[in-house]
PDB file of C-alpha atoms in Angstrom:
ATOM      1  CA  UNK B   1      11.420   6.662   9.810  1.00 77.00           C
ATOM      2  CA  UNK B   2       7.575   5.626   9.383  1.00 85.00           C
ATOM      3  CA  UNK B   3       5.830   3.940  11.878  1.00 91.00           C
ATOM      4  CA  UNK B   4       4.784   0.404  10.677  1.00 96.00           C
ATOM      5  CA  UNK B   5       1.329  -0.191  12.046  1.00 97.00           C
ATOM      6  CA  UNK B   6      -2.222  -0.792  10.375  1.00 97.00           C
ATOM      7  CA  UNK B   7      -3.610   2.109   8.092  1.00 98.00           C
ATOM      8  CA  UNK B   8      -6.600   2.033   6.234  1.00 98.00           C
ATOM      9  CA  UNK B   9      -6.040   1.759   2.612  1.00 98.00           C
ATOM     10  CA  UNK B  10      -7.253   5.344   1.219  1.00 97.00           C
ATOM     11  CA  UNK B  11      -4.936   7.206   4.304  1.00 97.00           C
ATOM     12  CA  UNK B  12      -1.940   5.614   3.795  1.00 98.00           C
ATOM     13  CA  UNK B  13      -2.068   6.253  -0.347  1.00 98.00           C
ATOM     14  CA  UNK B  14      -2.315   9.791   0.729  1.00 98.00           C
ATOM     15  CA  UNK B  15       1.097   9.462   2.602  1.00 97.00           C
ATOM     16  CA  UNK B  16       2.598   8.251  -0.941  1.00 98.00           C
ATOM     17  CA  UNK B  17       0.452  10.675  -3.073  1.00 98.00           C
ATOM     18  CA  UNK B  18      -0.533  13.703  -0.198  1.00 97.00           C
ATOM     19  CA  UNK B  19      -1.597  16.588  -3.104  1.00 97.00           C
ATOM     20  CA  UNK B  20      -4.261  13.589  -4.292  1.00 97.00           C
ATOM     21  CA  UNK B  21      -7.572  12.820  -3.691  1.00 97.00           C
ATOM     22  CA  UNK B  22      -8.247   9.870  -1.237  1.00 97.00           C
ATOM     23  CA  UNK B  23      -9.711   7.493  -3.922  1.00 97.00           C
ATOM     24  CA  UNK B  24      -7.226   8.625  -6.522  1.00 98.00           C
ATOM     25  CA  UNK B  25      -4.474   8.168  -4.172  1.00 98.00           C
ATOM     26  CA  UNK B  26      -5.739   5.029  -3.617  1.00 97.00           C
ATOM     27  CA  UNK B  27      -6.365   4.161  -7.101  1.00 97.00           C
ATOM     28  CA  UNK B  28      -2.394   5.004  -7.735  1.00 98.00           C
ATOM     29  CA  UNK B  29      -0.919   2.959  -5.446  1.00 98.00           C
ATOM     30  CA  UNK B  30      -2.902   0.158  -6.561  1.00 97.00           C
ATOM     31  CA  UNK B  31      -1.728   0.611 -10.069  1.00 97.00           C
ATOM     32  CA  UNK B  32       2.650   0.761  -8.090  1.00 98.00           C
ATOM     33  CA  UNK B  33       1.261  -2.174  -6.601  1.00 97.00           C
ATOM     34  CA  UNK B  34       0.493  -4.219 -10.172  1.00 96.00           C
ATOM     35  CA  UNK B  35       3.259  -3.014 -11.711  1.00 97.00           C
ATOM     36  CA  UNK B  36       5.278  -4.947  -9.247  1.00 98.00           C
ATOM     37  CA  UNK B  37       4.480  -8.391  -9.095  1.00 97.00           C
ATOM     38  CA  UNK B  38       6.991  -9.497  -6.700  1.00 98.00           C
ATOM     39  CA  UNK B  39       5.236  -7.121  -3.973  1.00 98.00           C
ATOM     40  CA  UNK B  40       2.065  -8.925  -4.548  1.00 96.00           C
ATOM     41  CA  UNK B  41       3.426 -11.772  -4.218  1.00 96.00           C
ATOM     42  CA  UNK B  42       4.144 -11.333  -0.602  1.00 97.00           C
ATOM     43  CA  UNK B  43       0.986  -9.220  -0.335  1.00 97.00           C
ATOM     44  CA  UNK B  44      -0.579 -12.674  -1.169  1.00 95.00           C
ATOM     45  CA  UNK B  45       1.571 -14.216   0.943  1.00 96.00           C
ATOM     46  CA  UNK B  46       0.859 -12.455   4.100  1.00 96.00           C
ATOM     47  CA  UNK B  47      -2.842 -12.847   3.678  1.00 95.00           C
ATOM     48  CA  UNK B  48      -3.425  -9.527   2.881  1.00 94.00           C
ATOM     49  CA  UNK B  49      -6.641  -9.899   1.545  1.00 91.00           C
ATOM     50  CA  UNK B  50      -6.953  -7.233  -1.984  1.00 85.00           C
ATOM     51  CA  UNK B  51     -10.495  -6.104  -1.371  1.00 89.00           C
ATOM     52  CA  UNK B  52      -9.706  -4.893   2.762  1.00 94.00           C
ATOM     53  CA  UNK B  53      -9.880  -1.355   4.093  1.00 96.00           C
ATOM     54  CA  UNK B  54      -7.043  -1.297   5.901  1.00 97.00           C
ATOM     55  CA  UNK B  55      -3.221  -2.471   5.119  1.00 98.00           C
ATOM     56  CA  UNK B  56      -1.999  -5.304   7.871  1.00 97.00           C
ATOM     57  CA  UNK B  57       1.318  -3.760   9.456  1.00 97.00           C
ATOM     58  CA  UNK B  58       3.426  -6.452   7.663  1.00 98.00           C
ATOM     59  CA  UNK B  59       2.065  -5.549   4.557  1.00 98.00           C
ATOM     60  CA  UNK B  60       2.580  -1.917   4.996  1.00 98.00           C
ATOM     61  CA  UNK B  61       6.068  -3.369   5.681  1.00 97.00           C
ATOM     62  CA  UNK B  62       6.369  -5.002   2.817  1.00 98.00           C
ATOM     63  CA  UNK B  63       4.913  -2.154   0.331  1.00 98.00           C
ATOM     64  CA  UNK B  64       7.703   0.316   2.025  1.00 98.00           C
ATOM     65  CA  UNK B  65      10.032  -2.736   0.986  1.00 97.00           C
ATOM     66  CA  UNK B  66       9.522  -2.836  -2.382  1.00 98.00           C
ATOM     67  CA  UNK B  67       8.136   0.567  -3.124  1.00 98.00           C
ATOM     68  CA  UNK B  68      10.238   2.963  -0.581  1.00 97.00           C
ATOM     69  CA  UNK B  69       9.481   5.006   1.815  1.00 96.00           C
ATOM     70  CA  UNK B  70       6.692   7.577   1.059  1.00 94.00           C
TER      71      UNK B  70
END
């Protein structure tokens, strides 16, 4: 089980896509993250703001939701 906390953006891509480059990590979870307009929905919904660092525990929550467990 994952520990749901704050990550910034680039490190917790690399827990979804570890044999990646940070920015290209980043760059593919972004693209999950379109793909699934119901998950940015809630992103949206939870304030996450789309240009931030770092991922808010909740939404971390809510990508693991939608996307599963990296």
């Amino acid at each position: 089980m994952m520990t749901i906390k704050c990550y910034p953006k680039s490190e917790f891509a690399l827990l979804y896509f570890p044999d990646s480059d940070a920015h290209v990590a980043l760059n593919r979870l972004n693209s999950w993250i379109q793909r699934c307009p119901d998950l940015q929905k809630a992103l949206i919904a939870c304030n996450q703001p789309r240009f931030a660092k770092y991922f808010s525990a909740q939404a971390v929550r809510l990508i693991i939701e939608y996307l599963g467990e990296p």
